[in-house]
CSV table of C-alpha atoms in Angstrom, one decimal:
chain,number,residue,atom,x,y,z
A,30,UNK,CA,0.0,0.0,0.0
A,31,UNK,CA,1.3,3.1,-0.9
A,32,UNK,CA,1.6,6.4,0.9
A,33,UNK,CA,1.1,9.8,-0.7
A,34,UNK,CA,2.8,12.6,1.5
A,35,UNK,CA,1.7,16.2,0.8
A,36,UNK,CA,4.7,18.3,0.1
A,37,UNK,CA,5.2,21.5,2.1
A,38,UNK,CA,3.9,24.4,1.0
A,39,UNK,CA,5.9,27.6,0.4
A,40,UNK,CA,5.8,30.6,2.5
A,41,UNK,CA,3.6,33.0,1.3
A,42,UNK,CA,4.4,36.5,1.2
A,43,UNK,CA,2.0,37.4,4.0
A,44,UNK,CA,3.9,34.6,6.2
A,45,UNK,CA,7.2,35.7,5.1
A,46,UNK,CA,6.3,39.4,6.1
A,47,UNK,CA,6.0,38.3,9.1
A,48,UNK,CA,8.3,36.5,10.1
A,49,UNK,CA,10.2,39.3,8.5
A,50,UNK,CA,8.6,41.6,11.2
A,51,UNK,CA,9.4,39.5,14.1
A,52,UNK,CA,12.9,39.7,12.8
A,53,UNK,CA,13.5,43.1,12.7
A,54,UNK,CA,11.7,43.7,16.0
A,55,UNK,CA,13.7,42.0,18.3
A,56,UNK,CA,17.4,42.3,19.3
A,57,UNK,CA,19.0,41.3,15.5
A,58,UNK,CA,16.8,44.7,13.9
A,59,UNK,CA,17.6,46.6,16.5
A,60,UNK,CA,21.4,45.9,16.3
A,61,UNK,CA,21.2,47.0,12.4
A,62,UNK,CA,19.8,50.1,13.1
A,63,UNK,CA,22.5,50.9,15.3
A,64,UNK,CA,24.5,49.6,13.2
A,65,UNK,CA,23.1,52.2,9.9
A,66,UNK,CA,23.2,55.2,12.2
A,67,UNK,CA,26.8,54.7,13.0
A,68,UNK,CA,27.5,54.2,9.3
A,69,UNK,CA,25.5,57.7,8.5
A,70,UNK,CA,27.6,59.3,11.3
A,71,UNK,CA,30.9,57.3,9.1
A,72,UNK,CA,29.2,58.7,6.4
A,73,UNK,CA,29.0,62.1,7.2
A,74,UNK,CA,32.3,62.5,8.8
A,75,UNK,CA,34.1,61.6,5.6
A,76,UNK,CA,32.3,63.6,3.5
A,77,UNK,CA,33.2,66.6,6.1
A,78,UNK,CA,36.4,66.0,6.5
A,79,UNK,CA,39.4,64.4,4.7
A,80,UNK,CA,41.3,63.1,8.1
A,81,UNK,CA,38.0,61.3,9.4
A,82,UNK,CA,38.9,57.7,7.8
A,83,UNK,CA,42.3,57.3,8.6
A,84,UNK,CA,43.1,55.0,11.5
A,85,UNK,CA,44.9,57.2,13.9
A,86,UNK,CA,41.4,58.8,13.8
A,87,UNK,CA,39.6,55.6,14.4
A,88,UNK,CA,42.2,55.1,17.4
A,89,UNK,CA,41.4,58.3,18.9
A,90,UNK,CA,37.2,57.3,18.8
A,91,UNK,CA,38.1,54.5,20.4
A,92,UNK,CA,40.1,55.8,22.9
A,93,UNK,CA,37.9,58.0,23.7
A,94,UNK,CA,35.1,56.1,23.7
A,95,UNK,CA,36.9,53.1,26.0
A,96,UNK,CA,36.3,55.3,29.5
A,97,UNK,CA,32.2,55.7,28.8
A,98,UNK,CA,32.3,52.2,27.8
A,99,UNK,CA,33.5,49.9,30.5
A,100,UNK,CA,30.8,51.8,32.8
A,101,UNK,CA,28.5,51.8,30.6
A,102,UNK,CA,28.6,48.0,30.3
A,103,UNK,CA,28.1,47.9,34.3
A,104,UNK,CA,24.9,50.6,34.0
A,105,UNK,CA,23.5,48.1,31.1
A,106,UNK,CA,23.2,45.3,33.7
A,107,UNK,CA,21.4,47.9,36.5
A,108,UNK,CA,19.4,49.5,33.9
A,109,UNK,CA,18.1,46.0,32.4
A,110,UNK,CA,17.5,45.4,36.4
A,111,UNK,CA,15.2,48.0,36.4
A,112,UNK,CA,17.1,50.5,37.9
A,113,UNK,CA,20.2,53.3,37.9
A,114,UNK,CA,23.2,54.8,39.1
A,115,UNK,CA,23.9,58.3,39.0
A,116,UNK,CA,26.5,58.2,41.0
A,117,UNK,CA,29.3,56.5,38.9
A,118,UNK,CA,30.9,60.0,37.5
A,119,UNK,CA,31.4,61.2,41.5
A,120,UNK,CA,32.5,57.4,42.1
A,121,UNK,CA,35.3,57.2,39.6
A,122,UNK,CA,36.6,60.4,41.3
A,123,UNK,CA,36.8,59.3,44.8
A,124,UNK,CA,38.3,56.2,43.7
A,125,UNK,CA,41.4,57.8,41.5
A,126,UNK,CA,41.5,60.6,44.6
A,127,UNK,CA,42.1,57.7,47.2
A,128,UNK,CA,43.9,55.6,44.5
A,129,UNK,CA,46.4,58.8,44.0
A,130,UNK,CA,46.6,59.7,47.8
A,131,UNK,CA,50.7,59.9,49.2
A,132,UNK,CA,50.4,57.4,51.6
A,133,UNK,CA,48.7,54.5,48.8
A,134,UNK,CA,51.6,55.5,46.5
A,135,UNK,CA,54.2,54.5,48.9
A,136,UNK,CA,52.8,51.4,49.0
A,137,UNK,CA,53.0,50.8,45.7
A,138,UNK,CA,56.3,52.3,45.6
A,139,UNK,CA,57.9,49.9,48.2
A,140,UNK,CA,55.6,46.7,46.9
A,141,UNK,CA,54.1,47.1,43.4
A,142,UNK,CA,51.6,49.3,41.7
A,143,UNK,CA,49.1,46.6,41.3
A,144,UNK,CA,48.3,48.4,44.5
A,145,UNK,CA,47.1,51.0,43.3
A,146,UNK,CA,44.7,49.5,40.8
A,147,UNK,CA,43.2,47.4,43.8
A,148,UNK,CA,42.5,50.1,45.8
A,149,UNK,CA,40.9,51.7,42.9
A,150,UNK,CA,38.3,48.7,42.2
A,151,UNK,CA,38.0,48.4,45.9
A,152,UNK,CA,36.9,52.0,46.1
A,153,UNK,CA,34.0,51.5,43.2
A,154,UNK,CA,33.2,48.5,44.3
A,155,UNK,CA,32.8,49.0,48.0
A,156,UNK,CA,30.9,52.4,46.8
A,157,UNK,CA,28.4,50.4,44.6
A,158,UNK,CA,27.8,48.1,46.8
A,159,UNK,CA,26.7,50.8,49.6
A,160,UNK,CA,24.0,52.0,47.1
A,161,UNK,CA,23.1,48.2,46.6
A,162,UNK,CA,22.3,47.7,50.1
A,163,UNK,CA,20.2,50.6,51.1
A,164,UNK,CA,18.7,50.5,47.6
A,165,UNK,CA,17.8,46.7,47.6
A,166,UNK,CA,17.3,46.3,51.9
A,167,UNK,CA,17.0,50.0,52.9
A,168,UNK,CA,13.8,50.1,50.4
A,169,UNK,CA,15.1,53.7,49.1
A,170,UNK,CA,14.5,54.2,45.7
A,171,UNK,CA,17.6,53.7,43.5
A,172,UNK,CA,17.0,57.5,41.8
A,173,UNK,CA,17.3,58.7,45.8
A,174,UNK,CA,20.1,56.5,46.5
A,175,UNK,CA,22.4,56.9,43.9
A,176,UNK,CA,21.7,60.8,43.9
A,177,UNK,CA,23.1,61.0,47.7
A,178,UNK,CA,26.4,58.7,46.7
A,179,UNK,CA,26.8,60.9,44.1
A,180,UNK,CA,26.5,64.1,46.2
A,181,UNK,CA,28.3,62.5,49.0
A,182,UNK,CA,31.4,60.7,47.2
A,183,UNK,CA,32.7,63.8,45.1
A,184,UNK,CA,32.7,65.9,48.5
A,185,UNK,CA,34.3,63.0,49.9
A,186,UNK,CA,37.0,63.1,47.7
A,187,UNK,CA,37.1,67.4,48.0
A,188,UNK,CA,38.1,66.4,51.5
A,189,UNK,CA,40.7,63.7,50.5
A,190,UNK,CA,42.2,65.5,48.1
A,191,UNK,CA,42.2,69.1,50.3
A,192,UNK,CA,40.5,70.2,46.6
A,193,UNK,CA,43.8,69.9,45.2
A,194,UNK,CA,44.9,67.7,42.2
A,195,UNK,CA,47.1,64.6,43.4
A,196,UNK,CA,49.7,63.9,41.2
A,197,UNK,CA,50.6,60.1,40.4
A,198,UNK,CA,54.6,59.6,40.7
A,199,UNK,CA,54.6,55.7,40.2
A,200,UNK,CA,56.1,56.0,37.0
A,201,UNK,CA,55.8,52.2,35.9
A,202,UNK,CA,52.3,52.2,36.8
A,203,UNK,CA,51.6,55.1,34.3
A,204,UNK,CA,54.3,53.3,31.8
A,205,UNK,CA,51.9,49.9,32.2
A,206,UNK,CA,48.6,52.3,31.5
A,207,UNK,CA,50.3,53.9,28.5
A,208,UNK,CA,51.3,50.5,26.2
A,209,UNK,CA,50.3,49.7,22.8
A,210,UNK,CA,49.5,46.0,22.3
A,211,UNK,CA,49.4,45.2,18.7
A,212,UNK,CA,49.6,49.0,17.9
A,213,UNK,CA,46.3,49.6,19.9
A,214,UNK,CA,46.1,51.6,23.4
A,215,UNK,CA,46.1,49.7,26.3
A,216,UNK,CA,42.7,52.0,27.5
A,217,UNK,CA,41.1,50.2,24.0
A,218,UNK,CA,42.0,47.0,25.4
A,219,UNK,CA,40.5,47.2,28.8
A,220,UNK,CA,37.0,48.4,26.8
A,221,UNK,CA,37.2,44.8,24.6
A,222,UNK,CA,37.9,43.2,27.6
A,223,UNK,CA,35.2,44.3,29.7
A,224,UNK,CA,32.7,44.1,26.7
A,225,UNK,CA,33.0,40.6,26.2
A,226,UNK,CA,33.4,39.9,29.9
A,227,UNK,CA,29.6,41.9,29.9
A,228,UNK,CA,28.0,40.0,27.0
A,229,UNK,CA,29.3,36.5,28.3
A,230,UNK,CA,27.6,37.5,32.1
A,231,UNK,CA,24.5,38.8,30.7
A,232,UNK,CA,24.3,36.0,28.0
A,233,UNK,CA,25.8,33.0,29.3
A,234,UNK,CA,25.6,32.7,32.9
A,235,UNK,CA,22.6,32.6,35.3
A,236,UNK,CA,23.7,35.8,36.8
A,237,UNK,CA,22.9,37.6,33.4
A,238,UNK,CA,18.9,35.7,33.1
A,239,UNK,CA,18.3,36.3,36.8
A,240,UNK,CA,19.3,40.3,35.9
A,241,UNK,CA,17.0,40.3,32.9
A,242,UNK,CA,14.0,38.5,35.0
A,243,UNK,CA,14.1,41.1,38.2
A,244,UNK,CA,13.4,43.8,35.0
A,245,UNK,CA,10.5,41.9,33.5
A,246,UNK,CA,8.9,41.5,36.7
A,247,UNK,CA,10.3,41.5,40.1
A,248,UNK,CA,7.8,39.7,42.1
A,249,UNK,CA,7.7,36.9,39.7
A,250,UNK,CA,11.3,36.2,39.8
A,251,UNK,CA,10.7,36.4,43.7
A,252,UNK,CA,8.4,33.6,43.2
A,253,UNK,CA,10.7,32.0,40.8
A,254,UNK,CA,13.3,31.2,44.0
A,255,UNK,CA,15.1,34.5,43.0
A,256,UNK,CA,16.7,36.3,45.7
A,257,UNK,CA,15.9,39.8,44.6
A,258,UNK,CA,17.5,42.1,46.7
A,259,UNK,CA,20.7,40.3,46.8
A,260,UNK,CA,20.8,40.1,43.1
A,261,UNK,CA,20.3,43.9,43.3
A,262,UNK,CA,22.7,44.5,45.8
A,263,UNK,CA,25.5,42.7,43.4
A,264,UNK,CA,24.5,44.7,40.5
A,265,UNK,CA,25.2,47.9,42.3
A,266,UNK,CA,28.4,46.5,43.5
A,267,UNK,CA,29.1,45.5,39.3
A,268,UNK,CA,28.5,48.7,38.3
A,269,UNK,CA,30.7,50.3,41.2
A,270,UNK,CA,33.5,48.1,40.0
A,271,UNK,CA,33.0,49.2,36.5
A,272,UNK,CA,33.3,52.7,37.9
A,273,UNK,CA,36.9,51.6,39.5
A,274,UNK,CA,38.0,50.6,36.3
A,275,UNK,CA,37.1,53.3,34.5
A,276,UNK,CA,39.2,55.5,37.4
A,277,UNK,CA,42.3,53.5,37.0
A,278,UNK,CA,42.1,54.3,32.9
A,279,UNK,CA,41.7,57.7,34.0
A,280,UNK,CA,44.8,57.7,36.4
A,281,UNK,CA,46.9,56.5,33.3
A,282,UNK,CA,45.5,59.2,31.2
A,283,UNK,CA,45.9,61.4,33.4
A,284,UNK,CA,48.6,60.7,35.9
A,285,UNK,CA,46.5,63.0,38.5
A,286,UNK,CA,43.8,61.8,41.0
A,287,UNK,CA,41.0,65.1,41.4
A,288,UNK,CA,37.3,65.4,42.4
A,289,UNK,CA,36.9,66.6,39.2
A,290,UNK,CA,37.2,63.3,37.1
A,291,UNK,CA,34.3,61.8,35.9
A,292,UNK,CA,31.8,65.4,36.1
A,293,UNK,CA,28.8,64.0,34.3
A,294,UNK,CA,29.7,60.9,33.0
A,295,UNK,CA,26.6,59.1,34.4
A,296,UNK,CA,24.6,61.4,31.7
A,297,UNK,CA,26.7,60.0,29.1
A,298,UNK,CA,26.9,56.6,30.0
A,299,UNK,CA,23.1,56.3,30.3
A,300,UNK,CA,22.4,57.8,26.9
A,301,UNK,CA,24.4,55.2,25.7
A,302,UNK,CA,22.8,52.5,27.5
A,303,UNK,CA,19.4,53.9,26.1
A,304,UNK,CA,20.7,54.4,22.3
A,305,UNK,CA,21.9,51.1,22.7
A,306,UNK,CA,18.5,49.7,23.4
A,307,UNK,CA,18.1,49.1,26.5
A,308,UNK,CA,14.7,49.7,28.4
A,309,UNK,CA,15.1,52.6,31.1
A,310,UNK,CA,11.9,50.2,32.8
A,311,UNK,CA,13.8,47.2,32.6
A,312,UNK,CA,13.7,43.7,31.1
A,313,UNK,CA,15.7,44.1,28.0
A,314,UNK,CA,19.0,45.2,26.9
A,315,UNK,CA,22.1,43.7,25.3
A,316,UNK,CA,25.9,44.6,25.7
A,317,UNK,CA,26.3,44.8,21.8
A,318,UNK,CA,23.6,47.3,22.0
A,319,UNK,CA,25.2,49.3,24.6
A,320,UNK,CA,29.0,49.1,22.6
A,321,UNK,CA,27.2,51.0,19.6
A,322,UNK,CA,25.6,53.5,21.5
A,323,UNK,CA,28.7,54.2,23.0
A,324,UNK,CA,30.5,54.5,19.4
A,325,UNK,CA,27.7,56.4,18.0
A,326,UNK,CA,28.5,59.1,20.6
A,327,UNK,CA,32.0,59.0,20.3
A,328,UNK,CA,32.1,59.1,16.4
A,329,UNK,CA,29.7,61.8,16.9
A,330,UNK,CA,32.0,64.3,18.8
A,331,UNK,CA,35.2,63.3,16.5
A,332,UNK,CA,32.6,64.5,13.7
A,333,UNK,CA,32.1,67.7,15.3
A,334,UNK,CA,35.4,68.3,16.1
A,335,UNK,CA,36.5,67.7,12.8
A,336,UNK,CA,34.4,70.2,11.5
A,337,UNK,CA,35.5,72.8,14.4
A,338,UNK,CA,32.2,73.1,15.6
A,339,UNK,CA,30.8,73.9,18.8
A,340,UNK,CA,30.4,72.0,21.8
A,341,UNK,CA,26.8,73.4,22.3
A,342,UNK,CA,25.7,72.5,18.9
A,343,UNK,CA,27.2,69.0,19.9
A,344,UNK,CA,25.1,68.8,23.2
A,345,UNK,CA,22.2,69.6,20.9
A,346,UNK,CA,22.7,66.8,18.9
A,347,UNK,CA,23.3,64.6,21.7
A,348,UNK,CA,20.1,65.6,23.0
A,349,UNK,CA,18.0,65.1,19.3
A,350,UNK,CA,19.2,61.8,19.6
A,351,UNK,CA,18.7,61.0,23.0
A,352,UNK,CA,14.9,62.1,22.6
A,353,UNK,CA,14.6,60.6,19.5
A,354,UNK,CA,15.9,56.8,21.7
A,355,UNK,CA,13.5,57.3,23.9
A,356,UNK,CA,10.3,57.9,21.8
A,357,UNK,CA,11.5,55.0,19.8
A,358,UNK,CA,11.2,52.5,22.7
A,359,UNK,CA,8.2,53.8,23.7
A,360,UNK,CA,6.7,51.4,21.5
A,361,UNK,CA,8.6,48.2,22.5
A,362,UNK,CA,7.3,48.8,26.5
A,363,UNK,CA,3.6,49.0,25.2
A,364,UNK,CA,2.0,46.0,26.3
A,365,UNK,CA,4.6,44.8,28.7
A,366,UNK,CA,3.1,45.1,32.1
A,367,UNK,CA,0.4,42.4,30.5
A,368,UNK,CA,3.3,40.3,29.4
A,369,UNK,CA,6.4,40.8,32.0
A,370,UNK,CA,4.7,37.3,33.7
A,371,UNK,CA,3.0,34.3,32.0
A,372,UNK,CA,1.5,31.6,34.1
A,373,UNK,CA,2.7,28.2,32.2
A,374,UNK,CA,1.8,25.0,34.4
A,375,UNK,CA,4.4,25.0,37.1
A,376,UNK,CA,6.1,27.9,35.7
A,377,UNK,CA,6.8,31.5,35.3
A,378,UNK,CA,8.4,33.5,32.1
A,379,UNK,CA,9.6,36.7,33.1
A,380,UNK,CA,11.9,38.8,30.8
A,381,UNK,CA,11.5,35.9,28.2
A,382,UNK,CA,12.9,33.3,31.1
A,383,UNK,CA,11.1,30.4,31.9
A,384,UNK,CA,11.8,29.3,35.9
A,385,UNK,CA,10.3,26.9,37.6
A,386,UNK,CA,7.5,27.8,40.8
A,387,UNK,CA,6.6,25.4,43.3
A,388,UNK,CA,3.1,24.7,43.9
A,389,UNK,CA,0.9,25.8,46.5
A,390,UNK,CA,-1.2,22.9,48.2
């Protein structure tokens, strides 16, 4: 007896449309778009000016852009989280004030300056972790919290540094921060490095679904056997460390510790975070998102200083695009307080992650 099999039948247009649709909507379209409005900005800047494409140019984005980026990469995983930190610029500074101080550089001097660099990410990360705690177990909102540690750690650092500028003698540690590898600066380096340290976190470890679940619905992931508030708490302390990083690049740069480093750097770093994608209400965001808004903004200020033009008309651009971000993802958060927490059998999807709940008898 014979069987006859129906063959498949094509995609129609209307089916391919769609799953067209779905395509560009999630993380993949996204990504391109970023990915076109850097190569307008590209675009534009070689058209303007004949110096734009050559690589000692690129070098000098990247640079630039390397500081921005490592924190930004820490304010991704609190922003996904559902919350913020506006107190990484006044962080970074306390951090290369008490990393600079006399008696921390005769430390280093008699042992090693590794020491420096420890204190550094010990600073950040003991700061971050302060606004984790009263944020996640003090119950104070993280816009409150972050806003005192920001207030609080640049006067701190006024006081440490008697409002002077510490200068940083440890000559091998500024040597160490001052290398080319493979004809790239070591500052570029530490940005790669962090970046793909991010995106492995966020995408490959637990650490990274439990951060994307506490945005898409933080009593559900409570449910879920999530410990929310020390998850919180951790993030905080990731995005202080971030901050410490980001002061030790500054140190090298620099070779000077001041209260002054790092004045509005959270503004940046969260425009990039949003550019890049991510939800300022949580529950989605992705590092590779995050690197482009960071080079988008970077590009954009060698563009205008190419072109001698002002840094007001820059800030206004900034500020186009910023808007222009955030009216964009207006439409991605409709519809997600309905669909932030699915009831599935013994389960719970939050963020797009399925956990398992055990049933009430």
């Amino acid at each position: 007896m014979s069987v006859q099999t129906t063959p498949t039948a094509p995609l129609d247009s209307a089916e391919k449309t769609s799953q067209l649709r779905r395509l560009l909507s999630g993380s993949v379209g996204r990504n391109l778009g970023l990915v076109l409005a850097l190569l307008v900005i590209v675009i534009v800047g070689a058209v303007t000016s004949s110096n734009f494409l050559n690589f000692d140019n690129a070098l000098v984005i990247l640079r630039q852009a390397s500081i921005v980026g490592v924190v930004s990469v820490g304010m991704t995983f609190v922003i996904i989280a559902g919350g913020i930190d506006l107190s990484v610029g006044a962080v970074l500074a306390l951090a290369s004030v008490v990393g600079s101080l006399a008696a921390i550089q005769d430390i280093a001097k008699s042992s090693h300056w590794i020491v420096i660099v420890i204190v550094a990410l010990a600073v950040g990360t003991g700061a971050g972790l302060i606004n984790g705690v009263v944020i996640a177990y003090g119950n104070v909102a993280a816009f409150m919290a972050t806003l005192a540690m920001m207030v609080g750690a640049r006067g701190l650092a006024e006081i440490l540094a008697n409002n002077r500028t510490l200068v940083l003698n440890d000559r091998d540690f500024v040597t160490a921060m001052n290398v080319d590898l493979l004809g790239i600066d070591i500052l570029i380096w530490i940005f790669i490095v962090v970046a793909l340290v991010g995106w492995f976190l966020l995408n490959r470890t637990t650490f990274g679904r439990r951060t994307v679940a506490i945005g898409g619905n933080p009593e559900a992931a409570r449910l879920a056997g999530i410990k929310v508030k020390q998850h919180t708490m951790w993030l905080y302390a990731l995005v202080g460390l971030t901050a410490g990083i980001a002061a030790v690049m500054y140190l090298g740069r620099t070779t000077a510790g001041t209260s002054t480093h790092g004045t509005l750097l959270e503004l940046d770093v969260i425009a990039a975070v949003v550019v890049g994608g991510t939800l300022l209400v949580g529950g989605r965001g992705t590092i590779t998102g995050t690197v482009f808004g960071v080079l988008i903004f970077a590009t954009l200020s060698n563009v205008f200083v190419q072109n001698n033009l002002t840094s007001s008309a820059q800030a206004v651009a900034k500020g186009v695009i910023i808007v222009v971000a955030v009216l964009l993802q207006q439409r991605f958060a409709v519809g997600r307080s309905g669909k932030g927490r699915k009831s599935q059998g013994k389960g719970v999807t939050v963020g797009g992650v399925n956990f398992s709940v055990p049933t009430q008898k």
